[in-house]
Amino acid sequence: MEQFVLSFRKDISLIEEPEGEQVILQSPDCKLTFKQVTSGLRTALNILVTKGATAQQLMDLVQQSDRIVGKLKWFYHLQKFSELGWLCHSVFIDDIPLAIAIPIASDNQFPARDVDIQCQYTLSRFAYCHQVEQQMVLESPLSQAKVILPNWRSAALVAKLAKPQNCHNLATEISGITEEIAQQFVALLLNTQMLSQVQQNGTLEEAENITLAQWEFHDLLFHTRSRKGRHNNPAGGTYRFLGKIETLPAVKPKMSADSIDLYKPDLETLKAVDPPFTSVLEQRTSIRNYGQTSLNAQQLGEFLYRSARVRTLIKMEPAQISSRPYPCGGAIYELEIYLVVNICEDIPSGLYHYAPEAHQLCWLSGKTDHVEELLKGASQSTGSPDPPQVLMIIASRFQRLAWKYESIAYATMLKHVGVLYQTMYLVATAMDLAPCALGYGDSDLFAKAVGTNYYAETSIGEFILGSKDPNYQES
Amino acid sequence: MEQFVLSFRKDISLIEEPEGEQVILQSPDCKLTFKQVTSGLRTALNILVTKGATAQQLMDLVQQSDRIVGKLKWFYHLQKFSELGWLCHSVFIDDIPLAIAIPIASDNQFPARDVDIQCQYTLSRFAYCHQVEQQMVLESPLSQAKVILPNWRSAALVAKLAKPQNCHNLATEISGITEEIAQQFVALLLNTQMLSQVQQNGTLEEAENITLAQWEFHDLLFHTRSRKGRHNNPAGGTYRFLGKIETLPAVKPKMSADSIDLYKPDLETLKAVDPPFTSVLEQRTSIRNYGQTSLNAQQLGEFLYRSARVRTLIKMEPAQISSRPYPCGGAIYELEIYLVVNICEDIPSGLYHYAPEAHQLCWLSGKTDHVEELLKGASQSTGSPDPPQVLMIIASRFQRLAWKYESIAYATMLKHVGVLYQTMYLVATAMDLAPCALGYGDSDLFAKAVGTNYYAETSIGEFILGSKDPNYQES
């Protein structure tokens, strides 16, 4: 492990007070003060904030000035820097960096695992390269570091590792890469969990782990980046577009003038006569088959009013918010409800947008081919022979929420879909209707059917509703 | 655009009937039958299922045998193949493939956009390379194709494109890459939405799009891969580990013998005397400050019983399921509730797991440093001066759901978190307690605090509960 060049992350600065022996190391969230700094320590710290050196070089240097006591202290300091996630490990070709591993979590593990030149290694199926601020970066949800690949040779080596390689084979073909450098490169990637070792029986370490085997790439990547712990990106309500991009309105403008006024129930009456909450919660179930008479306009109006209307608009800085029956982070309300009305008494079949402030259905289209496909998809998803009477598609105005929240925006939207699902389930149960949430749908098809920009607004949830068979018995 | 080699996807097969003139093209989900096939068409189809050829070569060949009528029909067929997403576009160096673009969505767009040799291009911040079945693959949530990079030179070119490049500069340094090949490579990546063009004013096409600017990489990647439309991976309940890996039990075994029996309310009484559902739904709100007396053990027991107990276990093939008060896809119930009890009358402070079948709290630890950090994180997340009385952390036994569902597993879990949030909100409201869902938490910290394997079970949601101030007024 001695071969790596050690240096501090770029956001660690060294403050040397002009007089006195005090030196301060400052990171964005932590400060270390060194009192009575010896000359060897001072030199070593200066090297770590600039070009870096190997552990051996640093130790020799400290020992030369500060003797054996200084060396022991130095081990302690180095361990501390490592635990804080301050230490980068680099591999160079001559003076050109080939790979720089930068910690992104505070308890960064660099296990100092050695490379066996007899062994084959291959790129983990969780590792991915992408461009971040004009640099190729190798990341993985298994890693507590990111690896900068500043040279095209670095990416070429990573690409060769798509197939199992030993260091000898890895070093061939690419100009300037010796077997020794290939071995250092493999060691860096192995210690940052970017590689998996091929076992003697030919299987991969990674594939033999049945826990990891059941994770998909996109799921694990998303999990690690939308939760705290394994990255150092900003998270939460950071308002990073404030003053740069205008936020979307609290309520989406009506999508057509051709609208149907919906029935409004009397809430005060419902608050008095509605069934007790526990009886509704305990009775709630998914129902995929329907009664002989279909849902009617009054029921649909009441359902939407009780589940999803805008109760009030609230002036707030920096952006207007609203109050609706289901909860929403920051009261931002990015979700929109679209309805494919298949059969509903007094409402023509077709595709509608629910205008939650006006409490109206805005007509978008009849049963076009795309709309029929949406219905067909919903039927397949339930596995029931009855087509849904009304399919509600929950779309997100993504930028409405992403304008405020960072790292967690899409995860929060999916939680909102869940919150709305349960609200709809319970309202439908209280109204003695047949509700069912669906598992997935086609977002590209939805964008085509409605004519939205896929990146601005498309579907992320589906819910079907119908009339309940009076003889329905829970199985 | 003439330079690309066209060929069929590997899963398209050509069936030539030994007698007669009929030829069939078969994809996994569609079949095209050609009757009275002319010899030019037959040859061209045979080339498309094997090594491929450029559009010009194919056209010349068809025209030679089948004359002008055959050529017109050929254009029509080629258009159809393109719409079906059957046509791959490749760039070769001599006879070695450098990049192969394979459609992954049925309405694959290959816009035939030309490369300007004066212009600079750069890798989109949404494009990523990763290893799939021992091949480097370039993918992007903006693309309806994936690009196989079979050669280390391909990855080296992609890496150089991390910085804006024109084709001339791109061709330097890497052996075997001419300016013409670099141009073809850029054209392929541009037409599969992997690159962004640098505008005359120096900005990127991609960055100027304010809709895209508000998407984060991990969010858009996850959205496109967990919804249908923009990929051809299997999705839904595919049970892909059936017979290979054992599924997790329907109820997690109790985590400690040191358990507290919780109070059980009488449900029949609640079904009769609970407040009407609408009054609970309309009154629900997030409350972050508490009354002077804390929550007590009876309230906590009642809350958990009403929100999250196991009602019944249900024998099913291939795996046992259960019934609980909140809905769950497939009744799989992968979510677990952990409690950090800060202040609760009659329950010692510490970390517990809720055993939903026994309706008990299982003691895990006291207020260790990690547990204190979890509480601190929750306080920061609410922004309230009152620390939570009880912090409920919702974890997922990931493999319990991922064993059945493909593509949609993690998205479904987050919807379940939302469904549970709203159930908890409404139960707390009916009980006159103070509930609040939180936006995010630290999953690595949780795994350390509880001692779980991060990849097997960690936190994906947080909810705080306390006693309500009798003088609480909604602001």
GROMACS .gro file of C-alpha atoms in nm, chain A residues 27-287:
model
  261
   27SER     CA    1  -1.219   2.153   0.647
   28PRO     CA    2  -1.570   2.276   0.560
   29ASP     CA    3  -1.708   2.114   0.877
   30CYS     CA    4  -1.417   2.058   1.113
   31LYS     CA    5  -1.102   2.226   1.244
   32LEU     CA    6  -0.787   2.068   1.389
   33THR     CA    7  -0.544   2.286   1.582
   34PHE     CA    8  -0.184   2.176   1.628
   35LYS     CA    9   0.005   2.350   1.906
   36GLN     CA   10   0.383   2.360   1.935
   37VAL     CA   11   0.426   2.218   1.590
   38THR     CA   12   0.759   2.052   1.525
   39SER     CA   13   0.937   2.126   1.199
   40GLY     CA   14   0.892   1.775   1.059
   41LEU     CA   15   0.518   1.782   1.120
   42ARG     CA   16   0.493   2.129   0.968
   43THR     CA   17   0.675   2.016   0.653
   44ALA     CA   18   0.462   1.701   0.625
   45LEU     CA   19   0.138   1.897   0.658
   46ASN     CA   20   0.260   2.142   0.394
   47ILE     CA   21   0.327   1.852   0.159
   48LEU     CA   22  -0.019   1.702   0.223
   49VAL     CA   23  -0.195   2.028   0.126
   50THR     CA   24   0.011   2.060  -0.192
   51LYS     CA   25   0.156   1.789  -0.415
   52GLY     CA   26   0.149   1.503  -0.163
   53ALA     CA   27   0.395   1.219  -0.102
   54THR     CA   28   0.389   0.848  -0.020
   55ALA     CA   29   0.340   0.737   0.340
   56GLN     CA   30   0.703   0.618   0.347
   57GLN     CA   31   0.836   0.952   0.222
   58LEU     CA   32   0.630   1.142   0.479
   59MET     CA   33   0.741   0.916   0.760
   60ASP     CA   34   1.108   0.941   0.669
   61LEU     CA   35   1.079   1.315   0.658
   62VAL     CA   36   0.908   1.341   0.997
   63GLN     CA   37   1.152   1.100   1.159
   64GLN     CA   38   1.449   1.290   1.024
   65SER     CA   39   1.341   1.612   1.197
   66ASP     CA   40   1.127   1.500   1.488
   67ARG     CA   41   1.290   1.169   1.582
   68ILE     CA   42   1.104   0.862   1.702
   69VAL     CA   43   0.854   1.056   1.921
   70GLY     CA   44   0.756   1.271   1.625
   71LYS     CA   45   0.713   0.960   1.412
   72LEU     CA   46   0.474   0.798   1.662
   73LYS     CA   47   0.269   1.118   1.681
   74TRP     CA   48   0.268   1.128   1.302
   75PHE     CA   49   0.109   0.780   1.283
   76TYR     CA   50  -0.160   0.902   1.518
   77HIS     CA   51  -0.226   1.215   1.310
   78LEU     CA   52  -0.236   1.020   0.984
   79GLN     CA   53  -0.490   0.780   1.133
   80LYS     CA   54  -0.703   1.078   1.240
   81PHE     CA   55  -0.687   1.234   0.890
   82SER     CA   56  -0.796   0.902   0.744
   83GLU     CA   57  -1.093   0.872   0.983
   84LEU     CA   58  -1.200   1.228   0.900
   85GLY     CA   59  -1.202   1.136   0.531
   86TRP     CA   60  -0.938   1.396   0.446
   87LEU     CA   61  -0.680   1.175   0.275
   88CYS     CA   62  -0.671   1.126  -0.101
   89HIS     CA   63  -0.477   0.834  -0.251
   90SER     CA   64  -0.330   0.880  -0.599
   91VAL     CA   65  -0.151   0.681  -0.865
   92PHE     CA   66   0.082   0.867  -1.104
   93ILE     CA   67   0.253   0.792  -1.435
   94ASP     CA   68   0.569   0.998  -1.410
   95ASP     CA   69   0.424   1.326  -1.287
   96ILE     CA   70   0.081   1.284  -1.442
   97PRO     CA   71  -0.204   1.162  -1.220
   98LEU     CA   72  -0.374   0.846  -1.344
   99ALA     CA   73  -0.629   0.807  -1.062
  100ILE     CA   74  -0.712   1.008  -0.751
  101ALA     CA   75  -0.935   0.852  -0.483
  102ILE     CA   76  -1.117   1.122  -0.286
  103PRO     CA   77  -1.320   1.032   0.025
  104ILE     CA   78  -1.687   1.134   0.008
  105ALA     CA   79  -1.791   0.998   0.348
  106SER     CA   80  -1.636   1.077   0.683
  107ASP     CA   81  -1.559   0.721   0.782
  108ASN     CA   82  -1.391   0.642   0.456
  109GLN     CA   83  -1.257   0.290   0.444
  110PHE     CA   84  -0.930   0.233   0.265
  111PRO     CA   85  -0.869  -0.121   0.381
  112ALA     CA   86  -0.514  -0.152   0.246
  113ARG     CA   87  -0.599  -0.473   0.066
  114ASP     CA   88  -0.309  -0.599  -0.146
  115VAL     CA   89  -0.330  -0.701  -0.510
  116ASP     CA   90  -0.235  -1.055  -0.600
  117ILE     CA   91  -0.062  -1.054  -0.939
  118GLN     CA   92  -0.186  -1.409  -1.001
  119CYS     CA   93  -0.548  -1.302  -0.952
  120GLN     CA   94  -0.800  -1.162  -1.194
  121TYR     CA   95  -1.007  -0.858  -1.109
  122THR     CA   96  -1.307  -0.707  -1.281
  123LEU     CA   97  -1.511  -0.389  -1.260
  124SER     CA   98  -1.797  -0.413  -1.010
  125ARG     CA   99  -2.141  -0.402  -1.171
  126PHE     CA  100  -2.218  -0.114  -0.933
  127ALA     CA  101  -1.929   0.108  -1.049
  128TYR     CA  102  -1.999   0.378  -1.306
  129CYS     CA  103  -1.801   0.651  -1.481
  130HIS     CA  104  -1.955   0.983  -1.562
  131GLN     CA  105  -1.862   1.341  -1.634
  132VAL     CA  106  -1.873   1.582  -1.341
  133GLU     CA  107  -1.748   1.935  -1.402
  134GLN     CA  108  -1.544   1.828  -1.705
  135GLN     CA  109  -1.376   1.536  -1.528
  136MET     CA  110  -1.438   1.165  -1.564
  137VAL     CA  111  -1.527   1.031  -1.222
  138LEU     CA  112  -1.563   0.668  -1.122
  139GLU     CA  113  -1.821   0.621  -0.848
  140SER     CA  114  -2.003   0.332  -0.687
  141PRO     CA  115  -2.275   0.295  -0.424
  142LEU     CA  116  -2.044   0.040  -0.260
  143SER     CA  117  -1.770   0.300  -0.218
  144GLN     CA  118  -1.708   0.575   0.031
  145ALA     CA  119  -1.479   0.746  -0.217
  146LYS     CA  120  -1.491   0.872  -0.574
  147VAL     CA  121  -1.202   0.815  -0.813
  148ILE     CA  122  -1.108   1.093  -1.053
  149LEU     CA  123  -0.980   0.961  -1.388
  150PRO     CA  124  -0.793   1.260  -1.528
  151ASN     CA  125  -0.632   1.081  -1.822
  152TRP     CA  126  -0.784   0.892  -2.115
  153ARG     CA  127  -0.550   0.605  -2.020
  154SER     CA  128  -0.731   0.578  -1.684
  155ALA     CA  129  -1.067   0.526  -1.857
  156ALA     CA  130  -0.908   0.281  -2.102
  157LEU     CA  131  -0.783   0.072  -1.807
  158VAL     CA  132  -1.128   0.082  -1.646
  159ALA     CA  133  -1.281  -0.030  -1.978
  160LYS     CA  134  -1.038  -0.322  -2.004
  161LEU     CA  135  -1.148  -0.426  -1.654
  162ALA     CA  136  -1.501  -0.482  -1.785
  163LYS     CA  137  -1.363  -0.831  -1.851
  164PRO     CA  138  -1.165  -1.009  -1.577
  165GLN     CA  139  -0.794  -0.919  -1.605
  166ASN     CA  140  -0.474  -0.983  -1.419
  167CYS     CA  141  -0.226  -0.697  -1.390
  168HIS     CA  142  -0.002  -0.838  -1.659
  169ASN     CA  143  -0.275  -0.840  -1.925
  170LEU     CA  144  -0.411  -0.508  -1.810
  171ALA     CA  145  -0.073  -0.346  -1.881
  172THR     CA  146  -0.065  -0.447  -2.247
  173GLU     CA  147  -0.182  -0.235  -2.542
  174ILE     CA  148  -0.216   0.105  -2.373
  175SER     CA  149   0.089   0.325  -2.422
  176GLY     CA  150   0.273   0.428  -2.105
  177ILE     CA  151   0.118   0.165  -1.877
  178THR     CA  152   0.369  -0.069  -1.711
  179GLU     CA  153   0.274  -0.377  -1.512
  180GLU     CA  154   0.372  -0.193  -1.193
  181ILE     CA  155   0.144   0.098  -1.273
  182ALA     CA  156  -0.137  -0.141  -1.367
  183GLN     CA  157  -0.095  -0.307  -1.030
  184GLN     CA  158  -0.110   0.025  -0.845
  185PHE     CA  159  -0.418   0.120  -1.043
  186VAL     CA  160  -0.589  -0.210  -0.959
  187ALA     CA  161  -0.494  -0.168  -0.591
  188LEU     CA  162  -0.650   0.180  -0.583
  189LEU     CA  163  -0.973   0.056  -0.741
  190LEU     CA  164  -0.983  -0.255  -0.521
  191ASN     CA  165  -0.945  -0.050  -0.203
  192THR     CA  166  -1.224   0.184  -0.310
  193GLN     CA  167  -1.464  -0.109  -0.376
  194MET     CA  168  -1.472  -0.048  -0.753
  195LEU     CA  169  -1.346  -0.396  -0.842
  196SER     CA  170  -1.448  -0.749  -0.758
  197GLN     CA  171  -1.196  -1.032  -0.733
  198VAL     CA  172  -1.240  -1.347  -0.939
  199GLN     CA  173  -1.233  -1.644  -0.699
  200GLN     CA  174  -1.042  -1.965  -0.760
  201ASN     CA  175  -1.364  -2.136  -0.870
  202GLY     CA  176  -1.416  -1.867  -1.135
  203THR     CA  177  -1.703  -1.685  -0.966
  204LEU     CA  178  -1.698  -1.323  -0.859
  205GLU     CA  179  -1.678  -1.220  -0.495
  206GLU     CA  180  -1.959  -0.976  -0.567
  207ALA     CA  181  -2.189  -1.231  -0.732
  208GLU     CA  182  -2.154  -1.476  -0.445
  209ASN     CA  183  -2.293  -1.223  -0.202
  210ILE     CA  184  -2.668  -1.303  -0.212
  211THR     CA  185  -2.757  -0.975  -0.045
  212LEU     CA  186  -2.583  -0.767  -0.313
  213ALA     CA  187  -2.707  -1.002  -0.586
  214GLN     CA  188  -3.063  -0.886  -0.515
  215TRP     CA  189  -2.980  -0.517  -0.562
  216GLU     CA  190  -3.022  -0.360  -0.904
  217PHE     CA  191  -2.772  -0.096  -1.012
  218HIS     CA  192  -3.022   0.190  -1.041
  219ASP     CA  193  -3.185   0.109  -0.706
  220LEU     CA  194  -2.865   0.099  -0.502
  221LEU     CA  195  -2.719   0.406  -0.671
  222PHE     CA  196  -3.036   0.602  -0.601
  223HIS     CA  197  -3.059   0.478  -0.243
  224THR     CA  198  -2.706   0.587  -0.157
  225ARG     CA  199  -2.738   0.927  -0.322
  226SER     CA  200  -3.084   1.020  -0.189
  227ARG     CA  201  -3.006   0.929   0.174
  228LYS     CA  202  -2.736   1.080   0.395
  229GLY     CA  203  -2.422   0.890   0.490
  230ARG     CA  204  -2.241   0.784   0.177
  231HIS     CA  205  -2.186   1.109  -0.010
  232ASN     CA  206  -2.104   1.468   0.071
  233ASN     CA  207  -2.340   1.639  -0.169
  234PRO     CA  208  -2.573   1.904  -0.026
  235ALA     CA  209  -2.906   1.755   0.088
  236GLY     CA  210  -3.241   1.895   0.193
  237GLY     CA  211  -3.402   2.232   0.126
  238THR     CA  212  -3.108   2.417  -0.027
  239TYR     CA  213  -3.305   2.636  -0.275
  240ARG     CA  214  -3.014   2.617  -0.518
  241PHE     CA  215  -3.204   2.775  -0.809
  242LEU     CA  216  -3.336   3.071  -0.610
  243GLY     CA  217  -3.267   3.388  -0.807
  244LYS     CA  218  -3.156   3.187  -1.112
  245ILE     CA  219  -3.464   3.003  -1.232
  246GLU     CA  220  -3.821   3.098  -1.155
  247THR     CA  221  -4.012   2.839  -0.955
  248LEU     CA  222  -4.331   2.683  -1.091
  249PRO     CA  223  -4.666   2.812  -0.963
  250ALA     CA  224  -4.825   2.648  -0.655
  251VAL     CA  225  -5.117   2.535  -0.872
  252LYS     CA  226  -5.074   2.425  -1.232
  253PRO     CA  227  -5.276   2.654  -1.464
  254LYS     CA  228  -5.587   2.493  -1.608
  255MET     CA  229  -5.495   2.283  -1.911
  256SER     CA  230  -5.811   2.349  -2.115
  257ALA     CA  231  -6.112   2.576  -2.115
  258ASP     CA  232  -6.335   2.278  -2.184
  259SER     CA  233  -6.401   2.189  -1.823
  260ILE     CA  234  -6.659   2.009  -1.613
  261ASP     CA  235  -6.756   2.149  -1.272
  262LEU     CA  236  -6.736   1.870  -1.019
  263TYR     CA  237  -6.970   1.800  -0.730
  264LYS     CA  238  -6.855   1.930  -0.390
  265PRO     CA  239  -6.966   1.738  -0.082
  266ASP     CA  240  -7.057   1.923   0.235
  267LEU     CA  241  -6.754   1.873   0.457
  268GLU     CA  242  -6.924   1.980   0.777
  269THR     CA  243  -7.183   1.708   0.729
  270LEU     CA  244  -6.912   1.451   0.650
  271LYS     CA  245  -6.714   1.550   0.959
  272ALA     CA  246  -7.022   1.458   1.161
  273VAL     CA  247  -7.162   1.153   0.983
  274ASP     CA  248  -6.862   0.986   0.821
  275PRO     CA  249  -6.781   0.636   0.956
  276PRO     CA  250  -6.531   0.628   1.246
  277PHE     CA  251  -6.167   0.649   1.133
  278THR     CA  252  -6.066   0.307   1.270
  279SER     CA  253  -6.349   0.131   1.089
  280VAL     CA  254  -6.232   0.289   0.760
  281LEU     CA  255  -5.865   0.207   0.821
  282GLU     CA  256  -5.940  -0.153   0.919
  283GLN     CA  257  -6.179  -0.208   0.629
  284ARG     CA  258  -5.949  -0.065   0.359
  285THR     CA  259  -5.848  -0.318   0.096
  286SER     CA  260  -5.755  -0.331  -0.273
  287ILE     CA  261  -6.056  -0.415  -0.491
   0.00000   0.00000   0.00000
